[in-house]
Each structure stands twice: as structure tokens, then as C-alpha cells.
């Protein structure tokens, strides 16, 4: 049996997945890669957990590029920690790297944090057994935040700055705006799982939309991006609010995660 299971949710053919090609170049080879193409992404990740033959489960995106010794360090960390978040770097020196990706980095020192990102994270199987799997009704958009909230209720999430993954956040302004819109369509559903009332959801939406500080940054280009992002977020939240009409009924149950009955395939 291998030591680490890497789960990647993607619609890409296996030979086009950057993360796999990158891992093959590393010296550490005691791992398996499980590619799942279920929809939504949360269902694919749950299927990956079920297929995993190990208890140490690492999640990467198809365009994540883990740096050398990444899996070896993840393997060692999951010996003692329930879950981890790594350092994620937008690999281009542009406006996104300078102004819009600070949430990816908790600094140079290891510490415990309250969040992780699906492009660079690891969770021990025992955690999923305790808190359940990914919320399949949520799909992409705050799904990591929702899972982290349940994890943090019973376990710690360890941030290790040496677990580095290069992962592009956005390649253009319009792509960034579209990403923010899509992300925020899931905000009302996430808020409902946090027991935020419909009235307070509307208050959140319009208070943030009317706050002038949400339209400015320290440079003209960043200000344009931020202003457009705020408009996109507001539109996404309104759409999500209107679509999420069954406030009490639509809070999906998370699936139970059990150890697989059969071992997954060989490592790459």
C-alpha cells in the first residue's frame, strides 16, 4: 500500500493534468493519484476519498504545481496533524499577485489557521469519518470554507509554509470578475448553513455593495478590478439569494465517509 492518496477533481484527460506531470518529476513516489470527473466538484472529491487506499488524503487542483518534496512533507505532517493548509503562490508577478492573493498566504511561520484551499490541502481520513465529507449540494464556491468550519469544530488545521503549490488565481481581469460572480452565487447557501437569516443575508449583500471602501485600492488598475469585483459579487449574491428560496429545506446533509472496501489502483 502507498502512503499518500492525491485526489484531483477535473474534467481533463489524465495526461493533460499539470499536477500529475509535476508529481512524476519528484523523488517521492510513495503515492497514488485518484482522478474523479463527477459533478459537482464536491461530489468528485468525496468519490476520491472513497477510492483512496490510504488515510492521508491530499487535495490538488488539476493546474496545481506542487514544488519538490511537497508530498514527502505532506506525508510527514499528516502523521501528527488532522489537516493542513499549504502556501499557495500565484506564479505570475502581476496585479493579482500584488493585490488579490494575500488570502493564500499566512506568512513564513507554521501556525494553526481556520481555513484551507482545495488547490493545496490535506486531510486525514479520520477527520472525514468524524465530520462527514464535502457538501455535495454546495459544489464550487465556499466549499472549502464550509468544510473547514466543520473540521475546526473538532480538529486543528495546521499551516505549513514549506508546503508550496504554484497555482494561478486568474489570468485576466474578466476571468477574475467571472470567478467572483460564480463564487458568490453560493454565499446565501453557505450563510444559511451558518444559520444566517434571510433578512440578515439581504443586509449583508447591500451593506457590502454600498460600502465605498469595497470599490477602491491603492492603484488605479487595482481599483478598477476591485470595483468590478464588488459589482460582480453583488450580482452573484443576489442571484444566489433568489435561487435559494427554500432556506430551511435546502441545507444539504454531508455524506458519511467510510474506509474503502477495496484498494485503489497503483501509484503513479
PDB file of C-alpha atoms in Angstrom:
ATOM      1  CA  UNK A   1       0.000   0.000   0.000  1.00  0.00           C
ATOM      2  CA  UNK A   2       1.170   3.523  -0.769  1.00  0.00           C
ATOM      3  CA  UNK A   3       1.479   6.236   1.887  1.00  0.00           C
ATOM      4  CA  UNK A   4      -0.404   9.200   0.375  1.00  0.00           C
ATOM      5  CA  UNK A   5      -3.514   9.469  -1.801  1.00  0.00           C
ATOM      6  CA  UNK A   6      -3.773  12.536  -4.060  1.00  0.00           C
ATOM      7  CA  UNK A   7      -7.327  13.405  -5.113  1.00  0.00           C
ATOM      8  CA  UNK A   8      -7.860  15.622  -8.159  1.00  0.00           C
ATOM      9  CA  UNK A   9     -11.332  16.625  -9.338  1.00  0.00           C
ATOM     10  CA  UNK A  10     -11.243  17.546 -13.022  1.00  0.00           C
ATOM     11  CA  UNK A  11     -12.800  17.000 -16.433  1.00  0.00           C
ATOM     12  CA  UNK A  12      -9.390  16.963 -18.136  1.00  0.00           C
ATOM     13  CA  UNK A  13      -7.853  13.778 -19.557  1.00  0.00           C
ATOM     14  CA  UNK A  14      -5.291  12.315 -17.168  1.00  0.00           C
ATOM     15  CA  UNK A  15      -2.334  13.059 -19.458  1.00  0.00           C
ATOM     16  CA  UNK A  16      -3.256  16.780 -19.531  1.00  0.00           C
ATOM     17  CA  UNK A  17      -3.330  17.280 -15.756  1.00  0.00           C
ATOM     18  CA  UNK A  18      -0.431  19.546 -14.753  1.00  0.00           C
ATOM     19  CA  UNK A  19      -0.422  18.381 -11.150  1.00  0.00           C
ATOM     20  CA  UNK A  20       0.235  14.763 -12.141  1.00  0.00           C
ATOM     21  CA  UNK A  21       3.010  15.678 -14.546  1.00  0.00           C
ATOM     22  CA  UNK A  22       4.630  17.751 -11.814  1.00  0.00           C
ATOM     23  CA  UNK A  23       4.402  14.994  -9.186  1.00  0.00           C
ATOM     24  CA  UNK A  24       6.008  12.490 -11.556  1.00  0.00           C
ATOM     25  CA  UNK A  25       9.130  14.664 -11.599  1.00  0.00           C
ATOM     26  CA  UNK A  26       9.554  14.481  -7.816  1.00  0.00           C
ATOM     27  CA  UNK A  27      11.744  11.978  -5.977  1.00  0.00           C
ATOM     28  CA  UNK A  28       8.930  10.903  -3.612  1.00  0.00           C
ATOM     29  CA  UNK A  29       6.951   8.125  -5.292  1.00  0.00           C
ATOM     30  CA  UNK A  30       5.007   6.528  -2.426  1.00  0.00           C
ATOM     31  CA  UNK A  31       1.660   7.877  -3.592  1.00  0.00           C
ATOM     32  CA  UNK A  32      -1.369   7.224  -5.759  1.00  0.00           C
ATOM     33  CA  UNK A  33      -3.351   9.715  -7.837  1.00  0.00           C
ATOM     34  CA  UNK A  34      -7.125   9.433  -7.986  1.00  0.00           C
ATOM     35  CA  UNK A  35      -8.779  11.475 -10.734  1.00  0.00           C
ATOM     36  CA  UNK A  36     -12.545  11.962 -10.440  1.00  0.00           C
ATOM     37  CA  UNK A  37     -14.763  13.665 -13.005  1.00  0.00           C
ATOM     38  CA  UNK A  38     -18.036  13.695 -11.083  1.00  0.00           C
ATOM     39  CA  UNK A  39     -20.075  16.890 -10.963  1.00  0.00           C
ATOM     40  CA  UNK A  40     -20.098  18.964  -8.857  1.00  0.00           C
ATOM     41  CA  UNK A  41     -16.509  19.157  -7.623  1.00  0.00           C
ATOM     42  CA  UNK A  42     -17.530  18.281  -4.068  1.00  0.00           C
ATOM     43  CA  UNK A  43     -19.055  15.001  -5.226  1.00  0.00           C
ATOM     44  CA  UNK A  44     -15.873  14.243  -7.166  1.00  0.00           C
ATOM     45  CA  UNK A  45     -13.737  14.844  -4.088  1.00  0.00           C
ATOM     46  CA  UNK A  46     -15.970  12.598  -1.980  1.00  0.00           C
ATOM     47  CA  UNK A  47     -15.641   9.872  -4.586  1.00  0.00           C
ATOM     48  CA  UNK A  48     -11.872  10.327  -4.471  1.00  0.00           C
ATOM     49  CA  UNK A  49     -11.878   9.859  -0.698  1.00  0.00           C
ATOM     50  CA  UNK A  50     -13.875   6.660  -1.058  1.00  0.00           C
ATOM     51  CA  UNK A  51     -11.446   5.302  -3.670  1.00  0.00           C
ATOM     52  CA  UNK A  52      -8.329   6.287  -1.708  1.00  0.00           C
ATOM     53  CA  UNK A  53      -6.413   3.323  -0.284  1.00  0.00           C
ATOM     54  CA  UNK A  54      -4.661   5.419   2.390  1.00  0.00           C
ATOM     55  CA  UNK A  55      -5.660   7.561   5.363  1.00  0.00           C
ATOM     56  CA  UNK A  56      -3.514  10.527   4.277  1.00  0.00           C
ATOM     57  CA  UNK A  57      -5.525  12.363   1.626  1.00  0.00           C
ATOM     58  CA  UNK A  58      -4.120  15.332  -0.288  1.00  0.00           C
ATOM     59  CA  UNK A  59      -6.285  17.551  -2.494  1.00  0.00           C
ATOM     60  CA  UNK A  60      -4.860  19.383  -5.510  1.00  0.00           C
ATOM     61  CA  UNK A  61      -6.454  21.138  -8.485  1.00  0.00           C
ATOM     62  CA  UNK A  62      -5.595  19.964 -11.975  1.00  0.00           C
ATOM     63  CA  UNK A  63      -3.469  23.103 -12.525  1.00  0.00           C
ATOM     64  CA  UNK A  64      -1.748  22.959  -9.114  1.00  0.00           C
ATOM     65  CA  UNK A  65       2.015  22.627  -9.400  1.00  0.00           C
ATOM     66  CA  UNK A  66       3.432  21.315  -6.106  1.00  0.00           C
ATOM     67  CA  UNK A  67       7.100  22.071  -5.608  1.00  0.00           C
ATOM     68  CA  UNK A  68       9.761  19.394  -4.941  1.00  0.00           C
ATOM     69  CA  UNK A  69       9.389  17.471  -1.657  1.00  0.00           C
ATOM     70  CA  UNK A  70       5.753  18.581  -1.350  1.00  0.00           C
ATOM     71  CA  UNK A  71       4.272  15.096  -0.927  1.00  0.00           C
ATOM     72  CA  UNK A  72       7.068  13.939   1.349  1.00  0.00           C
ATOM     73  CA  UNK A  73       6.353  16.871   3.677  1.00  0.00           C
ATOM     74  CA  UNK A  74       2.588  16.286   3.434  1.00  0.00           C
ATOM     75  CA  UNK A  75       3.140  12.631   4.314  1.00  0.00           C
ATOM     76  CA  UNK A  76       5.148  13.585   7.402  1.00  0.00           C
ATOM     77  CA  UNK A  77       2.721  16.294   8.513  1.00  0.00           C
ATOM     78  CA  UNK A  78      -0.349  14.061   8.319  1.00  0.00           C
ATOM     79  CA  UNK A  79       1.362  11.628  10.694  1.00  0.00           C
ATOM     80  CA  UNK A  80       0.597  14.045  13.540  1.00  0.00           C
ATOM     81  CA  UNK A  81      -1.862  16.652  12.221  1.00  0.00           C
ATOM     82  CA  UNK A  82      -5.534  16.173  11.360  1.00  0.00           C
ATOM     83  CA  UNK A  83      -5.486  18.591   8.420  1.00  0.00           C
ATOM     84  CA  UNK A  84      -3.171  21.073   6.767  1.00  0.00           C
ATOM     85  CA  UNK A  85      -3.161  24.133   4.566  1.00  0.00           C
ATOM     86  CA  UNK A  86      -0.135  24.882   2.419  1.00  0.00           C
ATOM     87  CA  UNK A  87       1.281  28.080   0.966  1.00  0.00           C
ATOM     88  CA  UNK A  88      -0.225  28.800  -2.449  1.00  0.00           C
ATOM     89  CA  UNK A  89       1.526  31.168  -4.850  1.00  0.00           C
ATOM     90  CA  UNK A  90       0.087  32.887  -7.901  1.00  0.00           C
ATOM     91  CA  UNK A  91       3.053  32.232 -10.229  1.00  0.00           C
ATOM     92  CA  UNK A  92       2.976  35.498 -12.192  1.00  0.00           C
ATOM     93  CA  UNK A  93       4.201  38.894 -10.984  1.00  0.00           C
ATOM     94  CA  UNK A  94       1.053  40.816 -11.893  1.00  0.00           C
ATOM     95  CA  UNK A  95      -1.747  42.812 -10.287  1.00  0.00           C
ATOM     96  CA  UNK A  96      -3.342  39.656  -8.889  1.00  0.00           C
ATOM     97  CA  UNK A  97      -0.155  38.585  -7.130  1.00  0.00           C
ATOM     98  CA  UNK A  98       0.346  42.074  -5.685  1.00  0.00           C
ATOM     99  CA  UNK A  99      -3.208  42.872  -4.576  1.00  0.00           C
ATOM    100  CA  UNK A 100      -5.641  39.947  -4.727  1.00  0.00           C
ATOM    101  CA  UNK A 101      -3.979  36.765  -3.459  1.00  0.00           C
ATOM    102  CA  UNK A 102      -2.905  37.660   0.070  1.00  0.00           C
ATOM    103  CA  UNK A 103      -5.565  35.269   1.411  1.00  0.00           C
ATOM    104  CA  UNK A 104      -3.435  32.388   0.079  1.00  0.00           C
ATOM    105  CA  UNK A 105      -0.514  33.114   2.424  1.00  0.00           C
ATOM    106  CA  UNK A 106      -0.390  33.072   6.251  1.00  0.00           C
ATOM    107  CA  UNK A 107       3.270  34.066   6.418  1.00  0.00           C
ATOM    108  CA  UNK A 108       6.645  32.417   6.951  1.00  0.00           C
ATOM    109  CA  UNK A 109       5.971  30.641  10.244  1.00  0.00           C
ATOM    110  CA  UNK A 110       3.921  27.466  10.808  1.00  0.00           C
ATOM    111  CA  UNK A 111       0.714  28.094  12.729  1.00  0.00           C
ATOM    112  CA  UNK A 112      -2.839  26.918  13.168  1.00  0.00           C
ATOM    113  CA  UNK A 113      -5.407  28.534  10.867  1.00  0.00           C
ATOM    114  CA  UNK A 114      -9.147  28.443  10.320  1.00  0.00           C
ATOM    115  CA  UNK A 115      -9.218  27.733   6.592  1.00  0.00           C
ATOM    116  CA  UNK A 116      -7.708  25.800   3.702  1.00  0.00           C
ATOM    117  CA  UNK A 117      -7.919  25.868  -0.089  1.00  0.00           C
ATOM    118  CA  UNK A 118      -8.827  22.978  -2.392  1.00  0.00           C
ATOM    119  CA  UNK A 119      -5.794  23.542  -4.600  1.00  0.00           C
ATOM    120  CA  UNK A 120      -3.356  22.835  -1.729  1.00  0.00           C
ATOM    121  CA  UNK A 121      -4.620  20.986   1.331  1.00  0.00           C
ATOM    122  CA  UNK A 122      -4.591  17.654   3.114  1.00  0.00           C
ATOM    123  CA  UNK A 123      -6.991  15.901   5.493  1.00  0.00           C
ATOM    124  CA  UNK A 124      -6.642  12.654   7.434  1.00  0.00           C
ATOM    125  CA  UNK A 125      -9.422  10.149   6.788  1.00  0.00           C
ATOM    126  CA  UNK A 126     -10.320  10.116  10.490  1.00  0.00           C
ATOM    127  CA  UNK A 127     -11.421  13.738  10.139  1.00  0.00           C
ATOM    128  CA  UNK A 128     -13.913  12.873   7.382  1.00  0.00           C
ATOM    129  CA  UNK A 129     -15.188   9.976   9.479  1.00  0.00           C
ATOM    130  CA  UNK A 130     -15.880  12.427  12.294  1.00  0.00           C
ATOM    131  CA  UNK A 131     -17.341  15.422  10.427  1.00  0.00           C
ATOM    132  CA  UNK A 132     -18.546  13.921   7.142  1.00  0.00           C
ATOM    133  CA  UNK A 133     -17.404  14.615   3.605  1.00  0.00           C
ATOM    134  CA  UNK A 134     -17.685  17.597   1.297  1.00  0.00           C
ATOM    135  CA  UNK A 135     -21.165  19.134   0.996  1.00  0.00           C
ATOM    136  CA  UNK A 136     -22.258  17.888  -2.433  1.00  0.00           C
ATOM    137  CA  UNK A 137     -25.113  20.364  -2.691  1.00  0.00           C
ATOM    138  CA  UNK A 138     -22.736  23.306  -2.460  1.00  0.00           C
ATOM    139  CA  UNK A 139     -20.480  22.467  -5.398  1.00  0.00           C
ATOM    140  CA  UNK A 140     -17.752  25.001  -6.209  1.00  0.00           C
ATOM    141  CA  UNK A 141     -17.938  28.194  -4.183  1.00  0.00           C
ATOM    142  CA  UNK A 142     -17.153  28.375  -0.460  1.00  0.00           C
ATOM    143  CA  UNK A 143     -16.999  24.577  -0.266  1.00  0.00           C
ATOM    144  CA  UNK A 144     -13.591  24.713   1.450  1.00  0.00           C
ATOM    145  CA  UNK A 145     -14.871  27.314   3.920  1.00  0.00           C
ATOM    146  CA  UNK A 146     -17.897  25.133   4.717  1.00  0.00           C
ATOM    147  CA  UNK A 147     -15.759  22.033   5.263  1.00  0.00           C
ATOM    148  CA  UNK A 148     -13.156  23.949   7.290  1.00  0.00           C
ATOM    149  CA  UNK A 149     -15.878  25.227   9.588  1.00  0.00           C
ATOM    150  CA  UNK A 150     -16.908  21.667  10.446  1.00  0.00           C
ATOM    151  CA  UNK A 151     -13.312  20.496  10.743  1.00  0.00           C
ATOM    152  CA  UNK A 152     -12.386  23.341  13.084  1.00  0.00           C
ATOM    153  CA  UNK A 153     -15.237  22.402  15.424  1.00  0.00           C
ATOM    154  CA  UNK A 154     -13.318  19.222  16.351  1.00  0.00           C
ATOM    155  CA  UNK A 155      -9.777  19.433  14.951  1.00  0.00           C
ATOM    156  CA  UNK A 156      -6.960  21.866  14.154  1.00  0.00           C
ATOM    157  CA  UNK A 157      -5.786  22.901  10.681  1.00  0.00           C
ATOM    158  CA  UNK A 158      -2.010  23.302  10.507  1.00  0.00           C
ATOM    159  CA  UNK A 159      -0.488  25.822   8.105  1.00  0.00           C
ATOM    160  CA  UNK A 160       2.973  24.870   6.852  1.00  0.00           C
ATOM    161  CA  UNK A 161       4.701  27.464   4.628  1.00  0.00           C
ATOM    162  CA  UNK A 162       7.016  24.787   3.185  1.00  0.00           C
ATOM    163  CA  UNK A 163       4.093  23.001   1.527  1.00  0.00           C
ATOM    164  CA  UNK A 164       4.235  25.202  -1.562  1.00  0.00           C
ATOM    165  CA  UNK A 165       1.993  24.929  -4.605  1.00  0.00           C
ATOM    166  CA  UNK A 166       2.093  27.283  -7.596  1.00  0.00           C
ATOM    167  CA  UNK A 167      -1.476  27.866  -8.693  1.00  0.00           C
ATOM    168  CA  UNK A 168      -2.760  30.648 -10.999  1.00  0.00           C
ATOM    169  CA  UNK A 169      -5.573  32.655  -9.449  1.00  0.00           C
ATOM    170  CA  UNK A 170      -6.723  34.442 -12.608  1.00  0.00           C
ATOM    171  CA  UNK A 171      -5.210  35.165 -15.996  1.00  0.00           C
ATOM    172  CA  UNK A 172      -7.263  38.253 -16.861  1.00  0.00           C
ATOM    173  CA  UNK A 173      -9.498  40.867 -15.280  1.00  0.00           C
ATOM    174  CA  UNK A 174     -12.649  39.480 -16.886  1.00  0.00           C
ATOM    175  CA  UNK A 175     -11.785  35.962 -15.721  1.00  0.00           C
ATOM    176  CA  UNK A 176     -11.366  37.308 -12.182  1.00  0.00           C
ATOM    177  CA  UNK A 177     -14.744  39.053 -12.301  1.00  0.00           C
ATOM    178  CA  UNK A 178     -16.464  35.905 -13.611  1.00  0.00           C
ATOM    179  CA  UNK A 179     -14.818  33.876 -10.857  1.00  0.00           C
ATOM    180  CA  UNK A 180     -16.036  36.274  -8.186  1.00  0.00           C
ATOM    181  CA  UNK A 181     -19.580  36.223  -9.578  1.00  0.00           C
ATOM    182  CA  UNK A 182     -19.708  32.412  -9.673  1.00  0.00           C
ATOM    183  CA  UNK A 183     -18.202  32.138  -6.194  1.00  0.00           C
ATOM    184  CA  UNK A 184     -20.729  34.474  -4.638  1.00  0.00           C
ATOM    185  CA  UNK A 185     -23.771  32.706  -6.070  1.00  0.00           C
ATOM    186  CA  UNK A 186     -23.058  30.163  -3.302  1.00  0.00           C
ATOM    187  CA  UNK A 187     -22.793  32.708  -0.484  1.00  0.00           C
ATOM    188  CA  UNK A 188     -26.509  32.623   0.510  1.00  0.00           C
ATOM    189  CA  UNK A 189     -26.391  28.824   0.744  1.00  0.00           C
ATOM    190  CA  UNK A 190     -23.264  28.995   2.910  1.00  0.00           C
ATOM    191  CA  UNK A 191     -24.824  31.686   5.085  1.00  0.00           C
ATOM    192  CA  UNK A 192     -27.904  29.520   5.574  1.00  0.00           C
ATOM    193  CA  UNK A 193     -25.671  26.708   6.851  1.00  0.00           C
ATOM    194  CA  UNK A 194     -24.268  29.212   9.343  1.00  0.00           C
ATOM    195  CA  UNK A 195     -27.853  29.979  10.460  1.00  0.00           C
ATOM    196  CA  UNK A 196     -27.901  33.479   8.986  1.00  0.00           C
ATOM    197  CA  UNK A 197     -31.497  34.563   8.438  1.00  0.00           C
ATOM    198  CA  UNK A 198     -32.811  35.653   5.049  1.00  0.00           C
ATOM    199  CA  UNK A 199     -33.200  39.198   6.335  1.00  0.00           C
ATOM    200  CA  UNK A 200     -29.601  39.306   7.527  1.00  0.00           C
ATOM    201  CA  UNK A 201     -28.430  37.842   4.232  1.00  0.00           C
ATOM    202  CA  UNK A 202     -30.029  40.729   2.372  1.00  0.00           C
ATOM    203  CA  UNK A 203     -28.481  43.153   4.852  1.00  0.00           C
ATOM    204  CA  UNK A 204     -25.037  41.643   4.237  1.00  0.00           C
ATOM    205  CA  UNK A 205     -25.455  41.862   0.470  1.00  0.00           C
ATOM    206  CA  UNK A 206     -26.473  45.508   0.344  1.00  0.00           C
ATOM    207  CA  UNK A 207     -24.202  46.761   3.148  1.00  0.00           C
ATOM    208  CA  UNK A 208     -21.163  45.430   1.306  1.00  0.00           C
ATOM    209  CA  UNK A 209     -22.454  46.678  -2.048  1.00  0.00           C
ATOM    210  CA  UNK A 210     -22.920  50.199  -0.655  1.00  0.00           C
ATOM    211  CA  UNK A 211     -19.622  50.390   1.238  1.00  0.00           C
ATOM    212  CA  UNK A 212     -17.332  52.748  -0.757  1.00  0.00           C
ATOM    213  CA  UNK A 213     -14.235  51.023   0.628  1.00  0.00           C
ATOM    214  CA  UNK A 214     -15.164  47.966  -1.445  1.00  0.00           C
ATOM    215  CA  UNK A 215     -14.569  49.937  -4.645  1.00  0.00           C
ATOM    216  CA  UNK A 216     -11.044  51.274  -4.125  1.00  0.00           C
ATOM    217  CA  UNK A 217      -7.460  50.003  -3.951  1.00  0.00           C
ATOM    218  CA  UNK A 218      -4.108  51.752  -3.809  1.00  0.00           C
ATOM    219  CA  UNK A 219      -3.501  51.780  -7.589  1.00  0.00           C
ATOM    220  CA  UNK A 220      -5.819  52.778 -10.475  1.00  0.00           C
ATOM    221  CA  UNK A 221      -5.731  49.326 -12.099  1.00  0.00           C
ATOM    222  CA  UNK A 222      -6.390  47.562  -8.822  1.00  0.00           C
ATOM    223  CA  UNK A 223      -9.263  49.994  -8.147  1.00  0.00           C
ATOM    224  CA  UNK A 224     -10.901  49.131 -11.473  1.00  0.00           C
ATOM    225  CA  UNK A 225     -10.567  45.425 -10.697  1.00  0.00           C
ATOM    226  CA  UNK A 226     -11.893  45.857  -7.147  1.00  0.00           C
ATOM    227  CA  UNK A 227     -14.862  47.953  -8.242  1.00  0.00           C
ATOM    228  CA  UNK A 228     -15.810  45.475 -10.948  1.00  0.00           C
ATOM    229  CA  UNK A 229     -15.360  42.639  -8.488  1.00  0.00           C
ATOM    230  CA  UNK A 230     -17.740  44.240  -5.985  1.00  0.00           C
ATOM    231  CA  UNK A 231     -20.395  44.614  -8.684  1.00  0.00           C
ATOM    232  CA  UNK A 232     -19.854  41.007  -9.788  1.00  0.00           C
ATOM    233  CA  UNK A 233     -20.020  39.733  -6.197  1.00  0.00           C
ATOM    234  CA  UNK A 234     -23.236  41.650  -5.546  1.00  0.00           C
ATOM    235  CA  UNK A 235     -24.864  40.287  -8.696  1.00  0.00           C
ATOM    236  CA  UNK A 236     -23.782  36.761  -7.794  1.00  0.00           C
ATOM    237  CA  UNK A 237     -25.117  37.048  -4.254  1.00  0.00           C
ATOM    238  CA  UNK A 238     -28.467  38.396  -5.457  1.00  0.00           C
ATOM    239  CA  UNK A 239     -28.801  35.551  -7.937  1.00  0.00           C
ATOM    240  CA  UNK A 240     -27.866  33.019  -5.256  1.00  0.00           C
ATOM    241  CA  UNK A 241     -30.342  34.588  -2.838  1.00  0.00           C
ATOM    242  CA  UNK A 242     -33.181  34.420  -5.366  1.00  0.00           C
ATOM    243  CA  UNK A 243     -32.344  30.847  -6.326  1.00  0.00           C
ATOM    244  CA  UNK A 244     -32.022  29.731  -2.716  1.00  0.00           C
ATOM    245  CA  UNK A 245     -35.700  30.094  -1.861  1.00  0.00           C
ATOM    246  CA  UNK A 246     -36.062  27.104   0.470  1.00  0.00           C
ATOM    247  CA  UNK A 247     -33.944  28.449   3.303  1.00  0.00           C
ATOM    248  CA  UNK A 248     -34.614  25.706   5.831  1.00  0.00           C
ATOM    249  CA  UNK A 249     -35.121  22.803   3.437  1.00  0.00           C
ATOM    250  CA  UNK A 250     -32.064  23.279   1.222  1.00  0.00           C
ATOM    251  CA  UNK A 251     -29.299  22.860   3.765  1.00  0.00           C
ATOM    252  CA  UNK A 252     -27.814  19.645   2.403  1.00  0.00           C
ATOM    253  CA  UNK A 253     -26.658  16.802   4.577  1.00  0.00           C
ATOM    254  CA  UNK A 254     -22.990  15.860   4.237  1.00  0.00           C
ATOM    255  CA  UNK A 255     -22.240  12.231   3.320  1.00  0.00           C
ATOM    256  CA  UNK A 256     -20.617   9.790   5.704  1.00  0.00           C
ATOM    257  CA  UNK A 257     -17.122   8.707   4.711  1.00  0.00           C
ATOM    258  CA  UNK A 258     -16.090   5.088   5.305  1.00  0.00           C
ATOM    259  CA  UNK A 259     -12.887   3.232   4.607  1.00  0.00           C
ATOM    260  CA  UNK A 260     -12.938   1.714   1.089  1.00  0.00           C
ATOM    261  CA  UNK A 261     -13.624  -1.992   0.860  1.00  0.00           C
ATOM    262  CA  UNK A 262     -11.023  -2.421  -1.852  1.00  0.00           C
ATOM    263  CA  UNK A 263      -7.662  -0.859  -2.506  1.00  0.00           C
ATOM    264  CA  UNK A 264      -7.431   1.771  -5.232  1.00  0.00           C
ATOM    265  CA  UNK A 265      -5.172   1.426  -8.231  1.00  0.00           C
ATOM    266  CA  UNK A 266      -1.366   1.582  -8.229  1.00  0.00           C
ATOM    267  CA  UNK A 267       0.544   4.779  -7.689  1.00  0.00           C
ATOM    268  CA  UNK A 268       1.793   6.979 -10.498  1.00  0.00           C
TER     269      UNK A 268
END
